[in-house]
Amino acid sequence: MSDIAADVLDTQTVLEAPSRTAIALVTLALAVGSFGIGTGEFVIMGLLPNVADTFGVTTPEAGHVISAYALGVVVGAPIIAVLAAKMARRTLLLLMMAIFAAGNISSAFAPTFASFTALRFITGLPHGAYFGVAALVAASMVPVHRRVRAVGQVMLGLTIATLIGTPIATFLGQLLNWRAAFMMVGGIGLATMLLIALFLPKDRVEEGASITRELGALKRIQVWLTLGIAAVGFGGMFSIFSYVATTTTQVAGLGASMVPVVLALFGIGMNVGNVVGSRLGDISLKGTIGGMMIFNIIIMTLFSLTAANPVMLCVCVFLIGCGFAACPAVQTRLMDVAADAQTLAAASNHSAFNIANALGAWLGGMVITWGFTAAATGYVGAVLSVAGLAVFAVSVGLERRTGHA
């Protein structure tokens, strides 16, 4: 273990205050992992035609690999969190990154479409568990009033991936071969393992940790309500983002060359929202969640009303990306309401976000099928945000009546 790593506090038991340098290096290691996961999750969307050509399938059929990855996230997060209940967090993070790296490198060598699809499912399994445990480790290193900011710094890797990692990997895949993109992502996974091994000290398994205790999270109504906020409330963002290219070209009347610009604005908004939302969350956790839900309702409605105007489309897409501001706060609230079953709750948050992804894309596609323009996805998003706000209101109301989270 390096001298810097030894200076970091135990992730389970506070032994001494870690130095700023130690915290920064651990956070960097964890953020590199989230950068790799974010890049690997989204890069396939720009390479579907290339994958389809390689395996002789249609592009819609190739899209099944996206669903396979998402299913892996939904299934893997709670299962891994429970089975690894008695595993040290450092060990678990290394294991998750090893599976992620191996899955991506193996994907690059997949001989058939069936094997490629199976490998994408396997690669998605550690996604949620990694983010959940990384958030717990980051929050454990800082004072209580800086927890949300610490979680946001880990998530910053994910938001930067949408802006930088995915475009670079997509360009590499188009320039060379789509397989090269997955090799790159696998390399990021290996680099993350090295950084975690260097900078995160070995920790002890918390006394009393067990599968039964982790499963106890499922008995807590507040855990389910907070997961509901993520699964429903953030579906709106995905309903709009999934069809933003169609909105750009068919509603706003912009050329296809402007689609990357609009996508970049969304990515910039996510990064701004992550940074600002993390700071707001440390000031008022519940205020940030509720306030951002109301913000999303307004902006998504405005999106539908003004999408035909190119300038307003760009402004609204940026602001919708800023809606990511609530994510670190929701992740942190899950830690609070889960009590001593934090690993399962924190990991399951990313299962909820993938459900939001599927729900939003499905409902957005449904209204387009009914004959509405792609701009109507904003109304879908607003309705989902209203539902998320309602779930949040129930959660807060129940907390006030019972006197505890």
Short mmCIF file of C-alpha atoms in Angstrom, two decimals:
data_model
loop_
_atom_site.label_atom_id
_atom_site.label_comp_id
_atom_site.label_asym_id
_atom_site.label_seq_id
_atom_site.Cartn_x
_atom_site.Cartn_y
_atom_site.Cartn_z
CA MET A 1 0.00 0.00 0.00
CA SER A 2 1.35 3.46 -0.84
CA ASP A 3 2.05 6.09 1.85
CA ILE A 4 -0.85 8.13 0.51
CA ALA A 5 -3.20 5.16 0.60
CA ALA A 6 -2.22 4.44 4.19
CA ASP A 7 -3.22 7.99 5.03
CA VAL A 8 -6.83 7.38 3.99
CA LEU A 9 -9.30 6.39 6.66
CA ASP A 10 -10.70 2.91 6.78
CA THR A 11 -13.91 2.84 4.71
CA GLN A 12 -15.77 1.11 7.49
CA THR A 13 -14.32 2.58 10.67
CA VAL A 14 -12.94 6.07 11.10
CA LEU A 15 -9.42 5.74 12.35
CA GLU A 16 -8.06 9.21 11.55
CA ALA A 17 -8.91 12.12 9.32
CA PRO A 18 -7.56 11.53 5.81
CA SER A 19 -5.49 14.18 4.07
CA ARG A 20 -6.94 16.17 1.21
CA THR A 21 -4.45 14.55 -1.15
CA ALA A 22 -5.51 11.08 -0.04
CA ILE A 23 -9.18 11.89 -0.53
CA ALA A 24 -8.50 13.40 -3.94
CA LEU A 25 -6.60 10.34 -5.16
CA VAL A 26 -9.21 7.86 -3.95
CA THR A 27 -11.94 9.99 -5.53
CA LEU A 28 -9.96 10.12 -8.77
CA ALA A 29 -9.62 6.33 -8.82
CA LEU A 30 -13.36 5.87 -8.27
CA ALA A 31 -14.26 8.54 -10.83
CA VAL A 32 -12.06 6.91 -13.48
CA GLY A 33 -14.11 3.76 -12.96
CA SER A 34 -17.39 5.64 -13.39
CA PHE A 35 -15.91 7.28 -16.51
CA GLY A 36 -15.16 3.86 -17.95
CA ILE A 37 -18.60 2.49 -17.12
CA GLY A 38 -20.32 5.54 -18.59
CA THR A 39 -18.25 5.32 -21.77
CA GLY A 40 -18.91 1.60 -22.14
CA GLU A 41 -22.64 1.98 -21.56
CA PHE A 42 -23.23 4.70 -24.16
CA VAL A 43 -20.62 4.04 -26.86
CA ILE A 44 -22.64 1.20 -28.36
CA MET A 45 -25.40 3.64 -29.36
CA GLY A 46 -23.16 5.29 -31.93
CA LEU A 47 -21.74 2.00 -33.21
CA LEU A 48 -24.92 -0.03 -33.71
CA PRO A 49 -24.76 0.14 -37.55
CA ASN A 50 -21.16 -1.11 -37.44
CA VAL A 51 -22.07 -3.97 -35.11
CA ALA A 52 -25.06 -4.84 -37.31
CA ASP A 53 -22.85 -5.02 -40.42
CA THR A 54 -20.30 -7.25 -38.68
CA PHE A 55 -22.84 -9.81 -37.51
CA GLY A 56 -25.25 -9.55 -40.42
CA VAL A 57 -28.25 -8.35 -38.42
CA THR A 58 -30.47 -5.29 -38.74
CA THR A 59 -29.73 -2.17 -36.71
CA PRO A 60 -32.91 -2.63 -34.60
CA GLU A 61 -31.82 -6.20 -33.88
CA ALA A 62 -28.37 -4.93 -32.92
CA GLY A 63 -30.12 -2.62 -30.46
CA HIS A 64 -30.97 -5.69 -28.37
CA VAL A 65 -27.44 -5.53 -26.95
CA ILE A 66 -28.36 -2.22 -25.28
CA SER A 67 -31.31 -3.91 -23.60
CA ALA A 68 -29.08 -6.82 -22.59
CA TYR A 69 -26.65 -4.47 -20.85
CA ALA A 70 -29.47 -2.62 -19.08
CA LEU A 71 -30.94 -5.93 -17.93
CA GLY A 72 -27.54 -6.88 -16.55
CA VAL A 73 -27.47 -3.66 -14.52
CA VAL A 74 -30.97 -4.16 -13.14
CA VAL A 75 -30.33 -7.79 -12.20
CA GLY A 76 -26.72 -7.52 -11.12
CA ALA A 77 -26.87 -4.60 -8.69
CA PRO A 78 -29.07 -6.15 -5.97
CA ILE A 79 -27.77 -9.71 -6.40
CA ILE A 80 -24.11 -8.74 -6.15
CA ALA A 81 -24.76 -6.36 -3.25
CA VAL A 82 -26.43 -9.15 -1.25
CA LEU A 83 -23.99 -11.94 -2.11
CA ALA A 84 -21.01 -9.69 -1.37
CA ALA A 85 -22.38 -8.53 2.00
CA LYS A 86 -19.41 -9.97 3.88
CA MET A 87 -16.80 -8.76 1.42
CA ALA A 88 -14.56 -5.76 2.10
CA ARG A 89 -15.47 -2.77 -0.05
CA ARG A 90 -12.02 -2.42 -1.59
CA THR A 91 -12.06 -6.08 -2.62
CA LEU A 92 -15.56 -5.74 -4.03
CA LEU A 93 -14.61 -2.67 -6.09
CA LEU A 94 -11.62 -4.50 -7.55
CA LEU A 95 -13.79 -7.53 -8.36
CA MET A 96 -16.45 -5.36 -10.05
CA MET A 97 -13.83 -3.63 -12.19
CA ALA A 98 -12.24 -6.96 -13.09
CA ILE A 99 -15.59 -8.26 -14.38
CA PHE A 100 -16.23 -4.99 -16.22
CA ALA A 101 -12.80 -4.97 -17.87
CA ALA A 102 -12.97 -8.65 -18.81
CA GLY A 103 -16.49 -8.23 -20.17
CA ASN A 104 -15.52 -5.36 -22.46
CA ILE A 105 -12.32 -6.97 -23.69
CA SER A 106 -14.20 -10.20 -24.34
CA SER A 107 -16.90 -8.22 -26.17
CA ALA A 108 -14.22 -6.97 -28.53
CA PHE A 109 -13.48 -10.57 -29.53
CA ALA A 110 -17.05 -11.89 -29.62
CA PRO A 111 -17.34 -14.27 -32.62
CA THR A 112 -21.14 -14.22 -32.95
CA PHE A 113 -23.99 -11.83 -32.25
CA ALA A 114 -25.41 -14.19 -29.63
CA SER A 115 -22.10 -14.29 -27.75
CA PHE A 116 -21.76 -10.50 -28.04
CA THR A 117 -25.23 -10.02 -26.57
CA ALA A 118 -24.47 -12.40 -23.70
CA LEU A 119 -21.20 -10.62 -22.98
CA ARG A 120 -22.95 -7.24 -22.86
CA PHE A 121 -25.34 -8.68 -20.26
CA ILE A 122 -22.42 -9.96 -18.19
CA THR A 123 -20.60 -6.63 -18.51
CA GLY A 124 -23.64 -4.80 -17.13
CA LEU A 125 -23.80 -6.94 -13.98
CA PRO A 126 -21.20 -4.98 -11.92
CA HIS A 127 -22.44 -1.54 -13.03
CA GLY A 128 -24.81 -0.77 -10.17
CA ALA A 129 -22.76 -2.45 -7.45
CA TYR A 130 -19.69 -0.46 -8.46
CA PHE A 131 -21.46 2.89 -8.35
CA GLY A 132 -23.20 2.05 -5.09
CA VAL A 133 -20.07 0.94 -3.25
CA ALA A 134 -17.98 3.76 -4.75
CA ALA A 135 -20.54 6.27 -3.45
CA LEU A 136 -20.40 4.72 0.03
CA VAL A 137 -16.60 4.84 0.08
CA ALA A 138 -16.50 8.45 -1.12
CA ALA A 139 -19.08 9.58 1.45
CA SER A 140 -17.23 7.80 4.26
CA MET A 141 -14.08 9.86 3.71
CA VAL A 142 -15.58 13.30 4.28
CA PRO A 143 -17.58 15.14 6.96
CA VAL A 144 -21.35 14.68 6.91
CA HIS A 145 -21.94 18.13 5.44
CA ARG A 146 -19.85 17.24 2.35
CA ARG A 147 -21.26 13.77 1.57
CA VAL A 148 -23.36 14.75 -1.45
CA ARG A 149 -20.43 16.59 -2.97
CA ALA A 150 -18.25 13.50 -2.53
CA VAL A 151 -20.86 11.31 -4.22
CA GLY A 152 -21.17 13.87 -7.02
CA GLN A 153 -17.42 13.80 -7.61
CA VAL A 154 -17.58 10.05 -8.21
CA MET A 155 -20.55 10.54 -10.57
CA LEU A 156 -18.60 13.26 -12.38
CA GLY A 157 -16.78 10.48 -14.19
CA LEU A 158 -20.12 9.30 -15.60
CA THR A 159 -21.19 12.76 -16.75
CA ILE A 160 -17.81 13.51 -18.30
CA ALA A 161 -18.09 10.21 -20.16
CA THR A 162 -21.21 11.47 -21.95
CA LEU A 163 -19.31 14.56 -23.06
CA ILE A 164 -15.81 13.23 -23.78
CA GLY A 165 -15.43 9.48 -23.31
CA THR A 166 -18.28 8.31 -25.51
CA PRO A 167 -17.45 10.62 -28.47
CA ILE A 168 -13.78 9.59 -28.38
CA ALA A 169 -14.59 5.89 -28.15
CA THR A 170 -17.18 6.23 -30.92
CA PHE A 171 -14.69 8.03 -33.15
CA LEU A 172 -12.10 5.32 -32.47
CA GLY A 173 -14.64 2.62 -33.25
CA GLN A 174 -15.64 4.26 -36.53
CA LEU A 175 -12.05 4.99 -37.52
CA LEU A 176 -10.67 1.53 -36.81
CA ASN A 177 -13.35 -0.97 -35.83
CA TRP A 178 -16.11 -1.08 -33.22
CA ARG A 179 -14.10 -3.76 -31.46
CA ALA A 180 -11.35 -1.20 -30.78
CA ALA A 181 -13.82 0.93 -28.83
CA PHE A 182 -14.53 -1.92 -26.42
CA MET A 183 -10.83 -2.63 -26.06
CA MET A 184 -10.40 1.01 -25.03
CA VAL A 185 -13.17 0.73 -22.43
CA GLY A 186 -11.64 -2.49 -21.11
CA GLY A 187 -8.33 -0.66 -20.78
CA ILE A 188 -10.00 2.02 -18.66
CA GLY A 189 -11.33 -0.75 -16.42
CA LEU A 190 -7.82 -2.16 -15.94
CA ALA A 191 -6.47 1.32 -15.19
CA THR A 192 -9.17 1.74 -12.56
CA MET A 193 -8.13 -1.50 -10.88
CA LEU A 194 -4.56 -0.25 -10.68
CA LEU A 195 -5.60 3.11 -9.21
CA ILE A 196 -7.88 1.49 -6.61
CA ALA A 197 -5.13 -0.95 -5.64
CA LEU A 198 -2.68 1.94 -5.23
CA PHE A 199 -4.76 4.53 -3.41
CA LEU A 200 -7.60 2.81 -1.55
CA PRO A 201 -6.38 1.04 1.61
CA LYS A 202 -7.58 -2.34 2.70
CA ASP A 203 -10.67 -2.12 4.89
CA ARG A 204 -12.35 -4.41 7.36
CA VAL A 205 -15.75 -5.94 6.89
CA GLU A 206 -18.17 -4.22 9.23
CA GLU A 207 -19.08 -6.25 12.28
CA GLY A 208 -22.44 -7.94 11.85
CA ALA A 209 -22.43 -7.66 8.05
CA SER A 210 -24.47 -10.44 6.49
CA ILE A 211 -26.78 -11.31 3.63
CA THR A 212 -29.74 -11.17 6.02
CA ARG A 213 -28.87 -7.66 7.14
CA GLU A 214 -28.54 -6.39 3.57
CA LEU A 215 -31.88 -7.94 2.67
CA GLY A 216 -33.31 -5.93 5.54
CA ALA A 217 -33.24 -2.92 3.23
CA LEU A 218 -36.14 -4.47 1.32
CA LYS A 219 -38.30 -4.20 4.45
CA ARG A 220 -37.87 -0.42 4.63
CA ILE A 221 -40.64 1.51 2.90
CA GLN A 222 -38.39 4.57 2.57
CA VAL A 223 -35.88 2.58 0.52
CA TRP A 224 -38.63 1.58 -1.91
CA LEU A 225 -39.99 5.12 -2.09
CA THR A 226 -36.55 6.59 -2.80
CA LEU A 227 -35.93 3.99 -5.49
CA GLY A 228 -39.34 4.94 -6.87
CA ILE A 229 -38.23 8.57 -7.15
CA ALA A 230 -35.33 7.45 -9.34
CA ALA A 231 -37.26 4.86 -11.39
CA VAL A 232 -40.18 7.18 -12.19
CA GLY A 233 -38.93 10.72 -11.68
CA PHE A 234 -35.91 10.43 -13.94
CA GLY A 235 -37.76 8.58 -16.69
CA GLY A 236 -38.62 11.97 -18.17
CA MET A 237 -35.01 12.80 -18.92
CA PHE A 238 -34.65 9.55 -20.83
CA SER A 239 -37.93 9.96 -22.69
CA ILE A 240 -36.60 13.20 -24.19
CA PHE A 241 -32.97 12.15 -24.64
CA SER A 242 -33.88 8.92 -26.45
CA TYR A 243 -35.57 10.85 -29.28
CA VAL A 244 -33.67 14.15 -29.16
CA ALA A 245 -32.07 13.48 -32.56
CA THR A 246 -35.53 13.11 -34.12
CA THR A 247 -36.71 16.28 -32.38
CA THR A 248 -33.68 18.15 -33.67
CA THR A 249 -34.11 17.20 -37.33
CA GLN A 250 -37.86 16.74 -37.72
CA VAL A 251 -39.28 19.32 -35.30
CA ALA A 252 -36.65 22.06 -35.12
CA GLY A 253 -35.73 21.54 -38.77
CA LEU A 254 -31.98 21.46 -38.13
CA GLY A 255 -29.55 19.42 -40.20
CA ALA A 256 -28.19 16.08 -39.04
CA SER A 257 -24.83 17.78 -38.45
CA MET A 258 -26.40 19.65 -35.51
CA VAL A 259 -27.38 16.48 -33.65
CA PRO A 260 -23.89 16.04 -32.08
CA VAL A 261 -24.01 19.69 -30.97
CA VAL A 262 -27.37 19.19 -29.27
CA LEU A 263 -26.13 15.99 -27.63
CA ALA A 264 -23.05 17.87 -26.41
CA LEU A 265 -25.29 20.52 -24.85
CA PHE A 266 -27.10 17.76 -22.96
CA GLY A 267 -23.74 16.41 -21.75
CA ILE A 268 -22.59 19.87 -20.64
CA GLY A 269 -25.87 20.30 -18.77
CA MET A 270 -25.35 16.98 -16.96
CA ASN A 271 -21.90 18.08 -15.80
CA VAL A 272 -23.13 21.47 -14.64
CA GLY A 273 -26.08 19.87 -12.89
CA ASN A 274 -23.87 17.31 -11.17
CA VAL A 275 -21.51 19.96 -9.76
CA VAL A 276 -24.21 22.46 -8.74
CA GLY A 277 -26.61 19.79 -7.47
CA SER A 278 -23.92 18.22 -5.28
CA ARG A 279 -23.33 21.54 -3.54
CA LEU A 280 -27.04 22.21 -3.16
CA GLY A 281 -27.54 18.70 -1.77
CA ASP A 282 -25.09 19.36 1.04
CA ILE A 283 -27.13 22.46 1.94
CA SER A 284 -30.54 20.76 1.72
CA LEU A 285 -30.84 17.16 0.62
CA LYS A 286 -34.61 16.99 0.43
CA GLY A 287 -34.86 20.55 -0.87
CA THR A 288 -32.60 19.65 -3.79
CA ILE A 289 -34.59 16.54 -4.73
CA GLY A 290 -37.99 18.25 -4.53
CA GLY A 291 -36.75 21.45 -6.13
CA MET A 292 -35.20 19.67 -9.09
CA MET A 293 -38.37 17.67 -9.70
CA ILE A 294 -40.31 20.94 -9.96
CA PHE A 295 -37.55 22.37 -12.18
CA ASN A 296 -37.84 19.34 -14.49
CA ILE A 297 -41.62 19.67 -14.77
CA ILE A 298 -41.28 23.29 -15.91
CA ILE A 299 -38.37 22.78 -18.32
CA MET A 300 -39.77 19.62 -19.92
CA THR A 301 -43.10 21.31 -20.54
CA LEU A 302 -41.26 24.29 -22.03
CA PHE A 303 -39.33 21.86 -24.24
CA SER A 304 -42.55 20.58 -25.82
CA LEU A 305 -43.93 24.08 -26.28
CA THR A 306 -40.82 25.55 -27.92
CA ALA A 307 -38.96 22.64 -29.58
CA ALA A 308 -39.72 24.00 -33.07
CA ASN A 309 -37.49 26.97 -32.28
CA PRO A 310 -33.82 25.91 -32.72
CA VAL A 311 -32.53 28.32 -30.06
CA MET A 312 -35.09 27.26 -27.48
CA LEU A 313 -34.46 23.61 -28.31
CA CYS A 314 -30.77 24.04 -27.48
CA VAL A 315 -31.52 25.97 -24.29
CA CYS A 316 -34.06 23.42 -23.08
CA VAL A 317 -31.84 20.42 -23.87
CA PHE A 318 -29.04 22.00 -21.84
CA LEU A 319 -31.39 22.66 -18.91
CA ILE A 320 -32.85 19.14 -19.09
CA GLY A 321 -29.30 17.84 -18.75
CA CYS A 322 -28.96 20.05 -15.67
CA GLY A 323 -31.78 17.99 -14.17
CA PHE A 324 -29.08 15.44 -13.30
CA ALA A 325 -28.50 17.70 -10.27
CA ALA A 326 -30.89 15.58 -8.21
CA CYS A 327 -28.99 12.32 -8.80
CA PRO A 328 -26.24 12.69 -6.14
CA ALA A 329 -28.88 13.79 -3.64
CA VAL A 330 -31.09 10.76 -4.35
CA GLN A 331 -28.07 8.47 -4.01
CA THR A 332 -27.19 10.02 -0.66
CA ARG A 333 -30.77 9.83 0.63
CA LEU A 334 -30.75 6.12 -0.11
CA MET A 335 -27.73 5.76 2.18
CA ASP A 336 -29.62 7.59 4.93
CA VAL A 337 -32.86 5.61 4.75
CA ALA A 338 -31.13 2.22 4.36
CA ALA A 339 -29.62 2.34 7.87
CA ASP A 340 -27.28 -0.68 8.18
CA ALA A 341 -28.15 -2.16 4.75
CA GLN A 342 -26.48 0.55 2.69
CA THR A 343 -24.74 -1.57 0.08
CA LEU A 344 -27.92 -3.10 -1.33
CA ALA A 345 -29.79 0.21 -1.29
CA ALA A 346 -26.96 2.22 -2.86
CA ALA A 347 -26.36 -0.36 -5.59
CA SER A 348 -30.07 -0.70 -6.36
CA ASN A 349 -30.25 3.00 -7.20
CA HIS A 350 -28.65 2.27 -10.54
CA SER A 351 -31.11 -0.51 -11.21
CA ALA A 352 -33.80 2.12 -10.67
CA PHE A 353 -32.12 4.50 -13.12
CA ASN A 354 -32.03 1.81 -15.78
CA ILE A 355 -35.72 1.16 -15.18
CA ALA A 356 -36.21 4.91 -15.69
CA ASN A 357 -34.26 4.63 -18.94
CA ALA A 358 -36.47 1.82 -20.22
CA LEU A 359 -39.70 3.41 -19.00
CA GLY A 360 -38.92 6.82 -20.45
CA ALA A 361 -37.83 5.48 -23.84
CA TRP A 362 -40.89 3.21 -24.04
CA LEU A 363 -43.42 5.92 -23.18
CA GLY A 364 -41.69 8.45 -25.42
CA GLY A 365 -41.81 6.01 -28.32
CA MET A 366 -45.45 5.28 -27.61
CA VAL A 367 -46.60 8.90 -28.03
CA ILE A 368 -44.65 9.15 -31.28
CA THR A 369 -46.33 5.96 -32.49
CA TRP A 370 -49.68 7.53 -31.69
CA GLY A 371 -48.90 10.26 -34.22
CA PHE A 372 -47.51 13.04 -32.07
CA THR A 373 -44.21 14.73 -32.95
CA ALA A 374 -41.04 13.93 -31.01
CA ALA A 375 -41.51 17.21 -29.16
CA ALA A 376 -44.35 15.55 -27.22
CA THR A 377 -41.74 13.53 -25.32
CA GLY A 378 -41.35 16.64 -23.17
CA TYR A 379 -44.93 16.27 -21.96
CA VAL A 380 -44.20 12.63 -21.18
CA GLY A 381 -41.17 13.74 -19.19
CA ALA A 382 -43.19 16.33 -17.30
CA VAL A 383 -45.83 13.76 -16.33
CA LEU A 384 -43.14 11.34 -15.12
CA SER A 385 -41.52 14.15 -13.12
CA VAL A 386 -44.89 14.92 -11.51
CA ALA A 387 -45.13 11.24 -10.56
CA GLY A 388 -41.61 11.35 -9.13
CA LEU A 389 -42.47 14.48 -7.13
CA ALA A 390 -45.58 12.73 -5.78
CA VAL A 391 -43.51 9.74 -4.62
CA PHE A 392 -41.05 12.14 -2.97
CA ALA A 393 -43.91 13.95 -1.20
CA VAL A 394 -45.19 10.64 0.16
CA SER A 395 -41.69 9.79 1.37
CA VAL A 396 -41.25 13.09 3.19
CA GLY A 397 -44.76 12.99 4.62
CA LEU A 398 -44.23 9.48 6.00
CA GLU A 399 -40.90 10.55 7.47
CA ARG A 400 -42.54 13.44 9.32
CA ARG A 401 -45.31 11.23 10.72
CA THR A 402 -43.00 8.49 11.93
CA GLY A 403 -40.23 10.80 13.07
CA HIS A 404 -37.44 8.93 11.27
CA ALA A 405 -36.22 8.21 7.75
#
